Structure formats: C-alpha cells, structure tokens
CSV table of C-alpha atoms in Angstrom, one decimal:
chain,number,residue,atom,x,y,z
A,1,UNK,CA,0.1,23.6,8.5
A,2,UNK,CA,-2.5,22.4,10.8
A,3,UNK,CA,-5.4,23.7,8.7
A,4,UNK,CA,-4.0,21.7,5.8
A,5,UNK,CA,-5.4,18.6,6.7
A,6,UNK,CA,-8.8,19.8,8.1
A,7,UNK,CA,-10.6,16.3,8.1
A,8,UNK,CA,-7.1,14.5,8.9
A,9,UNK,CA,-7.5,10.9,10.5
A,10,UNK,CA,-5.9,10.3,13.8
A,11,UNK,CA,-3.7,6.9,13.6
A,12,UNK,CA,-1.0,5.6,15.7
A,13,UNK,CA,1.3,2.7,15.1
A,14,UNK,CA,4.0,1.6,17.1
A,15,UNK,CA,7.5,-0.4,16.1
A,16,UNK,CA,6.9,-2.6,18.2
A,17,UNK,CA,4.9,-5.5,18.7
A,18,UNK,CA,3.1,-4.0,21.7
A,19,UNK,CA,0.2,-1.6,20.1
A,20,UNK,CA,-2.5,0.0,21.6
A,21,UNK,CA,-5.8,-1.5,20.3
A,22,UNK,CA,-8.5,1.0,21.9
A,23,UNK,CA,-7.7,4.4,23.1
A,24,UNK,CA,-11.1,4.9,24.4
A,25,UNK,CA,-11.0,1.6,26.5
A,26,UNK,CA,-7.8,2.4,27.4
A,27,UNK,CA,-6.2,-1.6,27.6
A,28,UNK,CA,-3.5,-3.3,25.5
A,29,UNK,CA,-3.1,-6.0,23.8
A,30,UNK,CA,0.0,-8.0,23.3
A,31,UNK,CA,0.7,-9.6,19.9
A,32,UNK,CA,2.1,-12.8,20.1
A,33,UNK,CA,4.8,-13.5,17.8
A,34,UNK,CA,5.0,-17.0,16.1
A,35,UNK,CA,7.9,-18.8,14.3
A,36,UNK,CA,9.0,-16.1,11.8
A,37,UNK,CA,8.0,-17.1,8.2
A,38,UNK,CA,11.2,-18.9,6.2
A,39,UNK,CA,11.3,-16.6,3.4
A,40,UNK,CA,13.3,-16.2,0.5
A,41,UNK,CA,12.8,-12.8,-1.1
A,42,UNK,CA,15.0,-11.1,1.4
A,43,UNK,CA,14.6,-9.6,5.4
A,44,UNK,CA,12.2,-6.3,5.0
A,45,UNK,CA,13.4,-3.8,7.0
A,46,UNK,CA,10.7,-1.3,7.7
A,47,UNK,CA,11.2,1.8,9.4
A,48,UNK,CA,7.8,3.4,10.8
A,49,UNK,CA,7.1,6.7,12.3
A,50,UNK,CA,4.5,7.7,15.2
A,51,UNK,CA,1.3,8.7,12.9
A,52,UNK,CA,-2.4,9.8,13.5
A,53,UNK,CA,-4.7,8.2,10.9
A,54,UNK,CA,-7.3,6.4,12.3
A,55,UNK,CA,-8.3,6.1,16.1
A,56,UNK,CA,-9.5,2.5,17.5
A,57,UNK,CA,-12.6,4.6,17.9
A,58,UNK,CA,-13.7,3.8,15.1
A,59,UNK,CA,-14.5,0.1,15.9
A,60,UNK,CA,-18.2,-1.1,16.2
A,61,UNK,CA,-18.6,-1.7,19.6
A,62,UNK,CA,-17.2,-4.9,20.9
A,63,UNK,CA,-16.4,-6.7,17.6
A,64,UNK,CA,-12.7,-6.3,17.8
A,65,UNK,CA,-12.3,-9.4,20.2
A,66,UNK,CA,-9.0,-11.0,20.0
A,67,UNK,CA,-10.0,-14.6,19.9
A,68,UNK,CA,-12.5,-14.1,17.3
A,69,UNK,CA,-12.7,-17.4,15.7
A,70,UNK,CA,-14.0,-16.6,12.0
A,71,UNK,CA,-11.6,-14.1,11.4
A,72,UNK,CA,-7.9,-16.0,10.2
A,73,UNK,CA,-5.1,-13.7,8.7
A,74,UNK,CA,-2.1,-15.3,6.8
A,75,UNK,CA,1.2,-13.8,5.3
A,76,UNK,CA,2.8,-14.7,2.9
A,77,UNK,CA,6.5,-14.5,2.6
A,78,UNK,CA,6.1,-11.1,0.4
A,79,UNK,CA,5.7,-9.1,3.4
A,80,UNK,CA,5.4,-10.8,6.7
A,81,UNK,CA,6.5,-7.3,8.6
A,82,UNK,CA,3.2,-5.7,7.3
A,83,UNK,CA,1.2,-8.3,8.2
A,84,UNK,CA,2.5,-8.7,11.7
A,85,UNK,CA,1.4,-5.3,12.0
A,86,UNK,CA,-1.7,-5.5,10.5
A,87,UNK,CA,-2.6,-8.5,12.9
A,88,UNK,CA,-1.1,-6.2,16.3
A,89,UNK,CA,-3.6,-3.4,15.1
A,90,UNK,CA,-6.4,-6.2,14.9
A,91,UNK,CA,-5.4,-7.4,18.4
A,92,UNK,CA,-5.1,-10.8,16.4
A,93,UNK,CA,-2.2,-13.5,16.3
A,94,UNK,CA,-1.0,-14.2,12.4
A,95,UNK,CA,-2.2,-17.7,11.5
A,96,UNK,CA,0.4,-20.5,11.3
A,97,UNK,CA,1.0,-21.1,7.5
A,98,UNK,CA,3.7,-23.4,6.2
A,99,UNK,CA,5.6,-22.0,3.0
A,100,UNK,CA,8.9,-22.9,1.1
A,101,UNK,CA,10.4,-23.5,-2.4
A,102,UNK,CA,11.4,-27.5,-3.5
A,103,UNK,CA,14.3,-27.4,-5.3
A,104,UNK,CA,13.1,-27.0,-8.8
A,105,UNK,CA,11.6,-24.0,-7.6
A,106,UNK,CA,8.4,-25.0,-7.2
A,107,UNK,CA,5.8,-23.5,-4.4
A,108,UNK,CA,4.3,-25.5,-1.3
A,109,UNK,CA,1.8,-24.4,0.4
A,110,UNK,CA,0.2,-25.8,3.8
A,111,UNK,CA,-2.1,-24.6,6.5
A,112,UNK,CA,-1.2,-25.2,10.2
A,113,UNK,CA,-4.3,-24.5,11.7
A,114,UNK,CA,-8.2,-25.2,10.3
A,115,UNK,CA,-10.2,-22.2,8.7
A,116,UNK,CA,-13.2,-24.4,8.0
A,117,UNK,CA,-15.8,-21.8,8.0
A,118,UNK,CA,-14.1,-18.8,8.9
A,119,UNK,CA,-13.2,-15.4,6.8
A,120,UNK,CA,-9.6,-16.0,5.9
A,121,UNK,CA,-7.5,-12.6,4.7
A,122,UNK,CA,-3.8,-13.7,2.9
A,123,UNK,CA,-2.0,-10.4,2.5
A,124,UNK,CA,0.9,-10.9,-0.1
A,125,UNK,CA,2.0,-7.8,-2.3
A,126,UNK,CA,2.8,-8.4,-5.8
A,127,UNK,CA,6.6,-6.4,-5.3
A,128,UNK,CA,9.4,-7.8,-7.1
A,129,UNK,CA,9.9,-10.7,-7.5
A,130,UNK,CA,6.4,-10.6,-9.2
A,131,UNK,CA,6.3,-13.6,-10.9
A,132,UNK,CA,6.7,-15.8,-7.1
A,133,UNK,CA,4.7,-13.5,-5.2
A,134,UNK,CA,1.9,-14.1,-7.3
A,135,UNK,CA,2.5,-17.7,-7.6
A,136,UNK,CA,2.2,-17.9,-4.0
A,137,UNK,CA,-0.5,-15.8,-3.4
A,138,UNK,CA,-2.8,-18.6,-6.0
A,139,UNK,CA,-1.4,-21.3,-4.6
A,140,UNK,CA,-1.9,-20.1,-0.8
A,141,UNK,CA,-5.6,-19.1,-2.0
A,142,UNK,CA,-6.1,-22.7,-3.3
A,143,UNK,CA,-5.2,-24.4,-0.3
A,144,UNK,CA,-7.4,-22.1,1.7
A,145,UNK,CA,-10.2,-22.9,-0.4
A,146,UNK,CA,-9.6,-26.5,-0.1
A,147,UNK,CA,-9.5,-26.4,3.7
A,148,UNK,CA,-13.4,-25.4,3.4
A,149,UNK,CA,-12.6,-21.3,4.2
A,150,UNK,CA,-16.0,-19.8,4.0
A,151,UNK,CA,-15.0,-16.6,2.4
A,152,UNK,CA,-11.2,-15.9,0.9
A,153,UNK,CA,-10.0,-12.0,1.2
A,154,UNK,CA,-6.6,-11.9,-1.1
A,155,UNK,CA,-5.3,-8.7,0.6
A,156,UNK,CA,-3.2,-7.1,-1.8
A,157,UNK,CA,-0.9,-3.9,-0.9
A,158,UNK,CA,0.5,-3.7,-4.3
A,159,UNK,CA,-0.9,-5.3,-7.4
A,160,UNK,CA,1.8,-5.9,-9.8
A,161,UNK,CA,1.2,-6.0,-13.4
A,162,UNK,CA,-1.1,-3.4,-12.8
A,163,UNK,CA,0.8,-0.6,-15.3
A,164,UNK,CA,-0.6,-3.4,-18.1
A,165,UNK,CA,-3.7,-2.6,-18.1
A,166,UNK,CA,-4.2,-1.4,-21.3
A,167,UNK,CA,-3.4,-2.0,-25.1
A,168,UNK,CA,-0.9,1.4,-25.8
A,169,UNK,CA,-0.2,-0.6,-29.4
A,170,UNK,CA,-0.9,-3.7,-31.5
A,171,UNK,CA,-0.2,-7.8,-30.4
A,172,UNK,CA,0.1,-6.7,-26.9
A,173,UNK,CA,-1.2,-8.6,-23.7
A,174,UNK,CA,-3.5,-7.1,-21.0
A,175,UNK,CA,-1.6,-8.8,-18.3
A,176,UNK,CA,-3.5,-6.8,-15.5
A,177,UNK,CA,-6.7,-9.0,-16.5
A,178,UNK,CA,-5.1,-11.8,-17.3
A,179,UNK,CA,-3.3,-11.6,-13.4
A,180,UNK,CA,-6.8,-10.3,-12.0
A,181,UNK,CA,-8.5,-13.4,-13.8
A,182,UNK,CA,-6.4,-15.8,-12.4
A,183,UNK,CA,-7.1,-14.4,-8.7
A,184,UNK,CA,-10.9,-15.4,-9.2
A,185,UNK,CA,-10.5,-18.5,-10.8
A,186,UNK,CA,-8.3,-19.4,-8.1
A,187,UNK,CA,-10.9,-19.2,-5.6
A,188,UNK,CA,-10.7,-15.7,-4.4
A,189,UNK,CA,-14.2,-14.4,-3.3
A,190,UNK,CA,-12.6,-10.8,-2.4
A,191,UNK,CA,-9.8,-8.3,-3.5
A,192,UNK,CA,-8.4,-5.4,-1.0
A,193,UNK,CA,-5.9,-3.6,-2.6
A,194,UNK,CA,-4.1,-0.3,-1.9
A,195,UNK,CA,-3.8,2.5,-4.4
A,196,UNK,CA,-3.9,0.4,-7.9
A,197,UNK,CA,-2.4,2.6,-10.9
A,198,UNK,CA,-5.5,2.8,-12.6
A,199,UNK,CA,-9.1,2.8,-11.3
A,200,UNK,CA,-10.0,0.8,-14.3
A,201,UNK,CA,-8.2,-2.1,-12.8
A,202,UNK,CA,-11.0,-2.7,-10.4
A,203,UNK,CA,-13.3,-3.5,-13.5
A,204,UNK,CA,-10.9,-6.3,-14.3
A,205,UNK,CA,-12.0,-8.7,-11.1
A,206,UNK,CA,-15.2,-10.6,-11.3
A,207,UNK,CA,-15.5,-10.5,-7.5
A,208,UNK,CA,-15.9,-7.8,-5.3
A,209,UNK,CA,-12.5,-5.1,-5.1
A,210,UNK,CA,-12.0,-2.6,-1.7
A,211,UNK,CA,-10.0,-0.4,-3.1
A,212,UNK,CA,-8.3,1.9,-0.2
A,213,UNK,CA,-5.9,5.3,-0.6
A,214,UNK,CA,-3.1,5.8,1.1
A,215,UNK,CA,-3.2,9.2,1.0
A,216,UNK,CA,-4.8,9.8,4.5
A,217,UNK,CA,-1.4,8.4,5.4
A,218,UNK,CA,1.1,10.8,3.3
A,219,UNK,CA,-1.5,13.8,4.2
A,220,UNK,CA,-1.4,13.5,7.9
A,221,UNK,CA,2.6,13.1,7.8
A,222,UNK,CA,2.9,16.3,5.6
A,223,UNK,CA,0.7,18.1,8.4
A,224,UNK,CA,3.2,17.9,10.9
A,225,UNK,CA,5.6,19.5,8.6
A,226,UNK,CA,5.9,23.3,8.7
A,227,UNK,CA,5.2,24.7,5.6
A,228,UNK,CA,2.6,26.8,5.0
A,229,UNK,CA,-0.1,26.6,2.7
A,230,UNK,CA,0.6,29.2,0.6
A,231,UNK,CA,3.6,27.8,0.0
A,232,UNK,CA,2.8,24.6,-1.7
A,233,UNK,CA,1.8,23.4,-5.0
A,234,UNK,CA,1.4,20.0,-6.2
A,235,UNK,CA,3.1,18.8,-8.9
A,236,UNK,CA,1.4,15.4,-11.2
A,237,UNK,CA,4.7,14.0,-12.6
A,238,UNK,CA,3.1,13.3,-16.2
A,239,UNK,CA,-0.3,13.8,-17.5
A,240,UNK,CA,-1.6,10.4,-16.8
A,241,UNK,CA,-1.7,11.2,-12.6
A,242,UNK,CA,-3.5,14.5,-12.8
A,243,UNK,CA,-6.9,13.2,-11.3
A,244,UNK,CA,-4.8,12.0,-8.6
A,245,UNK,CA,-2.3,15.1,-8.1
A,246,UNK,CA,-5.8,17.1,-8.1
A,247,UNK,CA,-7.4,15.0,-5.4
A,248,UNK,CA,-3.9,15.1,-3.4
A,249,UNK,CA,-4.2,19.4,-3.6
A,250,UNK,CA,-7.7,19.5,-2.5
A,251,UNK,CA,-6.8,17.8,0.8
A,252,UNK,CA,-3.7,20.4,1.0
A,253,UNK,CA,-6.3,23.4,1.4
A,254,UNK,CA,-7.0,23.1,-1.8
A,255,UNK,CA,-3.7,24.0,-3.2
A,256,UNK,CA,-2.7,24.9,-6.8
A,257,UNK,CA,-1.5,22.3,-9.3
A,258,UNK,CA,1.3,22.1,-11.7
A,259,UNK,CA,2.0,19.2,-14.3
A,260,UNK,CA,5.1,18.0,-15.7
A,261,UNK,CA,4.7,17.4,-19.8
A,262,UNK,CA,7.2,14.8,-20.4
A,263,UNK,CA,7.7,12.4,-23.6
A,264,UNK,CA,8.2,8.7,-22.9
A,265,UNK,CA,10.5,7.2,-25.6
A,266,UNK,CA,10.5,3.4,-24.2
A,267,UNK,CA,9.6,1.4,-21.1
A,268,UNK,CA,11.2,2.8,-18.1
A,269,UNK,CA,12.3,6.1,-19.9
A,270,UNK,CA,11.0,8.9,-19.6
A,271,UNK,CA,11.7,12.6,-21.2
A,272,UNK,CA,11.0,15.6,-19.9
A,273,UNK,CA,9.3,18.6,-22.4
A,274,UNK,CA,8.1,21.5,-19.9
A,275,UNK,CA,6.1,22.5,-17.2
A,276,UNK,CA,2.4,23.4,-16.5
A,277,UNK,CA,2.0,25.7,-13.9
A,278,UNK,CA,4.2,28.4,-11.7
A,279,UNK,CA,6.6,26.4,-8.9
A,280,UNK,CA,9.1,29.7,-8.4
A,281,UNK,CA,9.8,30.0,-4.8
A,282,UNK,CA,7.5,27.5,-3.7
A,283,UNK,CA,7.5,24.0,-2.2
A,284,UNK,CA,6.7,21.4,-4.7
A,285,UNK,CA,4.9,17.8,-3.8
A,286,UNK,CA,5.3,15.2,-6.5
A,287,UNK,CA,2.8,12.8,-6.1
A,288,UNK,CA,2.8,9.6,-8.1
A,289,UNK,CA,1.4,6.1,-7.1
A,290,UNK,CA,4.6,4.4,-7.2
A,291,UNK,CA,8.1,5.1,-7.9
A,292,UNK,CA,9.9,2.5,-10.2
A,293,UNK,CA,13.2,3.6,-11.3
A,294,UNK,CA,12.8,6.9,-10.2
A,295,UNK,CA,13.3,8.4,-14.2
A,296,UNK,CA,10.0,10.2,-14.5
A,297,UNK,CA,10.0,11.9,-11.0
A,298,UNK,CA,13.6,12.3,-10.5
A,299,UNK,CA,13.2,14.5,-14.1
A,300,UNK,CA,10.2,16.2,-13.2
A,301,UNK,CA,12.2,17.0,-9.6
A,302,UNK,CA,15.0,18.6,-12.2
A,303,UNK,CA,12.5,20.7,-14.4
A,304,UNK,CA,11.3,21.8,-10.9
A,305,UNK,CA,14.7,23.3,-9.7
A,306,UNK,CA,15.3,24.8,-13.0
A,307,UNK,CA,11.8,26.8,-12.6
A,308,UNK,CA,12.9,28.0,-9.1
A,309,UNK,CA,10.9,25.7,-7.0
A,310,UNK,CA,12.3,26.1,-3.4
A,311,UNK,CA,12.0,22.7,-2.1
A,312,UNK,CA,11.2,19.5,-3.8
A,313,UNK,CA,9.3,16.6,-1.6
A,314,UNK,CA,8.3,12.8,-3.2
A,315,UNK,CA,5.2,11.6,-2.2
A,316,UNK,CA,4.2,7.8,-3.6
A,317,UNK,CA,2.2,4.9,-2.0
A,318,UNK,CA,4.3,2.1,-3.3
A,319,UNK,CA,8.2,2.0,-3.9
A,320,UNK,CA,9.2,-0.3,-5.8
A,321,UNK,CA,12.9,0.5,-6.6
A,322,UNK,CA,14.1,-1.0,-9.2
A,323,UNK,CA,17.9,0.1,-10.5
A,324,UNK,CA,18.7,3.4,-10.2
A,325,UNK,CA,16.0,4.4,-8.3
A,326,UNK,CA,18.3,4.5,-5.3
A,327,UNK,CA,20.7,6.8,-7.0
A,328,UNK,CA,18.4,9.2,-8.5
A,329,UNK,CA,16.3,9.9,-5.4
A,330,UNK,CA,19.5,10.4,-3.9
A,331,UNK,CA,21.5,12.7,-5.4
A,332,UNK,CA,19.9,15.4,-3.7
A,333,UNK,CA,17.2,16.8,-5.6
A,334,UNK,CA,14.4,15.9,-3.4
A,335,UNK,CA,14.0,17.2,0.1
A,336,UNK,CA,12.1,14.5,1.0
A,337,UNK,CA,11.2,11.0,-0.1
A,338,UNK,CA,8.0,10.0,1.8
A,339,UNK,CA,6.5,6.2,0.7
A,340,UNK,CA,4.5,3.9,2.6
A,341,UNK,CA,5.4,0.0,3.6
A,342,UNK,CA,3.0,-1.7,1.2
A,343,UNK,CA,6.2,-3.0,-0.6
A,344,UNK,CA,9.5,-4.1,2.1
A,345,UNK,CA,12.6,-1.8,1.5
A,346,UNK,CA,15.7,-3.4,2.3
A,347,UNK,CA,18.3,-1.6,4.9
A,348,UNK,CA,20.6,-1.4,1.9
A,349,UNK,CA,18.1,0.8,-0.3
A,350,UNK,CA,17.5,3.1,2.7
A,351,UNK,CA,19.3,6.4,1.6
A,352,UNK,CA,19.0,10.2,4.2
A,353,UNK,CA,16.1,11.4,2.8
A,354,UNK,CA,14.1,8.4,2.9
A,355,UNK,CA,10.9,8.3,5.2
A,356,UNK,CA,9.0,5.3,5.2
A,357,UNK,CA,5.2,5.4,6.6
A,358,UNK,CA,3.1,2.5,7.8
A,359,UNK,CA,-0.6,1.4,6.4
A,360,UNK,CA,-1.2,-1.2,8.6
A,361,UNK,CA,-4.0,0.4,10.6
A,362,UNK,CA,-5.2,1.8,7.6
A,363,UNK,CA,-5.3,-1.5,6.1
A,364,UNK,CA,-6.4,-3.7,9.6
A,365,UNK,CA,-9.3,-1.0,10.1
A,366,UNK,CA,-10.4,-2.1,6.0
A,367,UNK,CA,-10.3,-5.4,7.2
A,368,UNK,CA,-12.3,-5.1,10.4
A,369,UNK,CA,-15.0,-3.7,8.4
A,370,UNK,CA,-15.0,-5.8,5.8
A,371,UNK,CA,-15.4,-9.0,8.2
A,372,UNK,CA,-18.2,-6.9,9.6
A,373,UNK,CA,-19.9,-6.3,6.3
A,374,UNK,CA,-20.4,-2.6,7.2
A,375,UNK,CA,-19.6,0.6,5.4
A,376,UNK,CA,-21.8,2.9,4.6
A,377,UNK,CA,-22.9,5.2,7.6
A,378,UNK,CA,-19.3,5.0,9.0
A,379,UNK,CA,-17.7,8.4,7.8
A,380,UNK,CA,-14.1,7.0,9.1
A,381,UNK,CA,-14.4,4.3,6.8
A,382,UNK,CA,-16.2,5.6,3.9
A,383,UNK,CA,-13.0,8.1,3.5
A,384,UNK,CA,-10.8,5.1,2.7
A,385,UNK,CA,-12.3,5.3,-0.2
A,386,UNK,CA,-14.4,2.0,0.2
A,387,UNK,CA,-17.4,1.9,-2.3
C-alpha cells in the first residue's frame, strides 16, 4: 500500500495539548489552555489518530514564533476542539473572545484582548445548527472589524448552505450567495474553507477564497491500511462527485473508477438505478464531500454488495449526521467510516466503525502561509490545493 500514496504528506497531531511544533528543531511547545468557551451547541468529542500529513518543515524559517503579535486566532463556539488544535500546531494561544446567547436568543459578541492592527483568523464551521453558527460567525467578524483588525480571515471548515448553490427549478433562492454575500459585507477581507461541495462556490465571495482538500488527510490514513492496489476501485456515489472520485483514484495509483447512477426523488432521498463500473471481489472507496443522512452512500454501499464488492470503506471530509445517518452507516454495510473533524461529532453518534481524522495541521499550516503571503514556490503548500 505504500506505493499508493507516492507524494503522501507527512503530518502528526497529537490528543493532547502538548504537540510537537518543529521536528527539525527538535523543541516543544506547550499550548496554554484558557477558560473553555461557554458554548451551547453541545461538547464535541473528537477522537484523533497519529497521522503523517505535513512536517513542521515546511515552515519559512523562523516565522513560526509563538508570541507573534499580528497573528490573533479566535473560536467560535462551533468548534472550539478544532481550533485549540489549530492554535497547538501554530505554537499559538487561542485569543480570549467573550460569547453567549441573551435570553431572546440573541448573539453577543466581545473581544478580550485588542487586535488593532493585527491579521485576525475566526474559525467557526457552518455545522448544524446552521442558522447560529453563521449568525455568530457575522457578528464575531463585525466586532473584529470594529476593534480596527487590519485584515479579517473567516476560517471556515464547513460552509453550510453550500448544496444551494444553484437554481435545480423555478422561484428558488441561491442561498450559497446570499450566505457568501453576507460574509463580505460583513467585513470579511478573506475566506479559508475546506472542501466546499462545489468549486463554483468560490465564484460566489467578492474577496479572496483558500480553498484547501482534505484529501491529503483520508489518503495518507488509507496508506497505512493493507490493501493492495490492485484491489481497490473508487466508487463516486452519484454522478455529480465524479471529478472528485477521479481525482481521489489518481492519488490511489491511479486506480479504476466506478459510479453509482442513482435517481433523487426529493431532498434528502435518494434512489438507487445501477452501477458504472466492475466492484466484484474488490475493495470499494466511496468518496463523497460530506455525508448528511447517509441515504445516497449507504444505497450506493448496498448496490456495491449486491455486485460482489469485497469490502466497502466511506471516505467524506465533512459529517454532518443528520437523522438516520447513525443507523445506516451502522448497520454494517461499510467496513469503514473514515471523516475528518471539520464538523464536532458527539460521543453519542460515535458508532464501531467510525474513524475520525484531524485537519488541524492541515488547516494551521494554510494559515501560516496565508499570514505570510506566500504560496507559490512552496510545493507542500501548493498541494493543498491553494491557488
């Protein structure tokens, strides 16, 4: 399997707090935490394994200095977990943000520390609930910009509302520009995000959009599994993630492709027609962006067994859950379910087959390099998929 991954990042995180910032210096650096974040969207529960993506190497010389004073990373209350690990691979303390709900529901928002000319990154997913998250990221970006931050970085794991970018049928809204416009206007200068469902989404932002991958992240992870490569085909789950199940093979030694045809009769239901491709006695990769309520891929793992796939594995960047996802992924027709941490899982949606993976150095290395306004020339960064 080690020839899979040819060009595979090396990338180590840690579960705790302690992380080591440079391998090649060879010191540590211990994360201070501050007074957790008094959140109401639930505890995330994040479990993380031991990965290689992307060696502290990679850093420009000296400019990962821990008391960097332009440099200012806040959470919101979508995520704190993920950003406290961003910030340990940074080698940088979370800033001190004040957040909670008045009774009518309403947001507040203040800043315990002055950014008055420095680079401020607020990292705040839009996972369920949507509507708050988002709500808090504008009104976190507006008092950032009020406290004089020279340059605002909304750092977004998972854009919600980003399946609505486009007009399937008459009188409907756009709500992916709509969400993207109300970003800028809210003072935004910058968007990182993390594998948006469409590319097109990027277009959507009048400001400058990083858009990173976390396939580097699901890749490396499948290279330490021992299957061999003439074993594996990846499967697209519908026609719409093609370009992405075709990128995804490449990296696997180039690997064949399969696609399931499937019929959607509604939102959030999904029929399955046939199958594109030959899975008998092989092991089969779904990979999808996200998983939602598990109907499409779940399906498309069914169809699979049926053709005489051997094993079925789930590969998706962002899992976001929602009833019966739990059930259906499950029930026993995956192997293995492999997602990433850009959206919490709670310790009462963790099921056997589950495997959670971290992109908080992923992420934290973007954001190094954005503060640094480099990119191109830097062959570790330019295959995060950073234009």
């Amino acid at each position: 399997m080690a020839s899979i991954l040819q060009s595979a990042f090396t990338y180590s995180t840690s579960l705790s707090f302690i992380c080591n910032c440079s391998k090649r210096n060879s010191f540590r650096v211990r994360c201070n935490v501050i007074e957790p974040l008094k959140y109401d969207n639930g505890p995330p529960c994040i479990s993380i394994l031991n990965n290689n993506l992307l060696d502290s190497k990679f850093h420009l010389g000296n400019t990962m200095i821990k008391n960097d004073t332009r440099l200012r990373i806040f959470s919101g209350t979508a995520n704190p977990a993920l950003s406290q690990e961003i910030s340990c691979y940074m080698g940088l303390d979370l800033g001190k943000i004040k957040i909670k709900r008045f009774a009518d529901g309403e947001i507040y928002v203040q800043l315990q520390e002055s950014v008055r000319g420095c680079h401020v990154f607020l990292v705040q997913p839009s996972c369920p609930p949507a509507n708050e998250n988002i709500m808090e990221l504008l009104v976190m970006i507006d008092a950032c910009r009020r406290a004089s931050a020279k340059n605002i970085t909304a750092v977004i794991p998972y854009f919600g509302y980003a399946r609505a970018d486009r007009k399937t049928q008459g009188r409907e809204s756009i709500a992916a520009k709509l969400v993207a416009n109300l970003i800028t206007e809210a003072g935004a200068n910058r968007v990182l995000a993390c594998d948006l469902h469409s590319g097109q989404s990027m277009g959507y932002f009048d400001i400058p959009v990083d858009h990173v991958y976390g396939q580097p992240v699901i890749l490396d992870y499948l290279a330490s599994k021992a299957i061999s490569s003439d074993d594996l085909v990846v499967v697209s789950p519908d026609v719409g993630g093609v370009a992405r199940a075709r990128a995804f093979a490449k990296k696997l030694s180039d690997a064949p492709l399969a696609i399931v045809d499937k019929r959607r009769q509604g939102h959030n239901v999904a029929e399955v027609m046939n199958l594109i491709g030959d899975v008998k006695g092989k092991v089969a990769v779904m990979v999808d962006d996200m998983i939602d309520t598990a109907g499409t891929i779940s399906k498309g793992a069914a169809l699979l067994h049926q053709e005489g796939a051997r094993e079925v594995y789930a590969c998706s960047t962002h899992a976001v859950f929602s009833p019966p996802a739990i059930e259906r992924l499950s029930s026993g027709l995956f192997q293995e379910v492999i997602i990433t941490n850009t959206i919490p899982v709670s310790e009462r949606n963790y099921f056997p087959q589950l495997t959670i993976l971290s992109v908080a150095n992923l992420l934290g290395e973007t954001i190094w390099r954005v503060h640094d306004d480099c990119s191109d020339g830097y062959e570790p960064y330019s295959s995060l998929g950073i234009d």
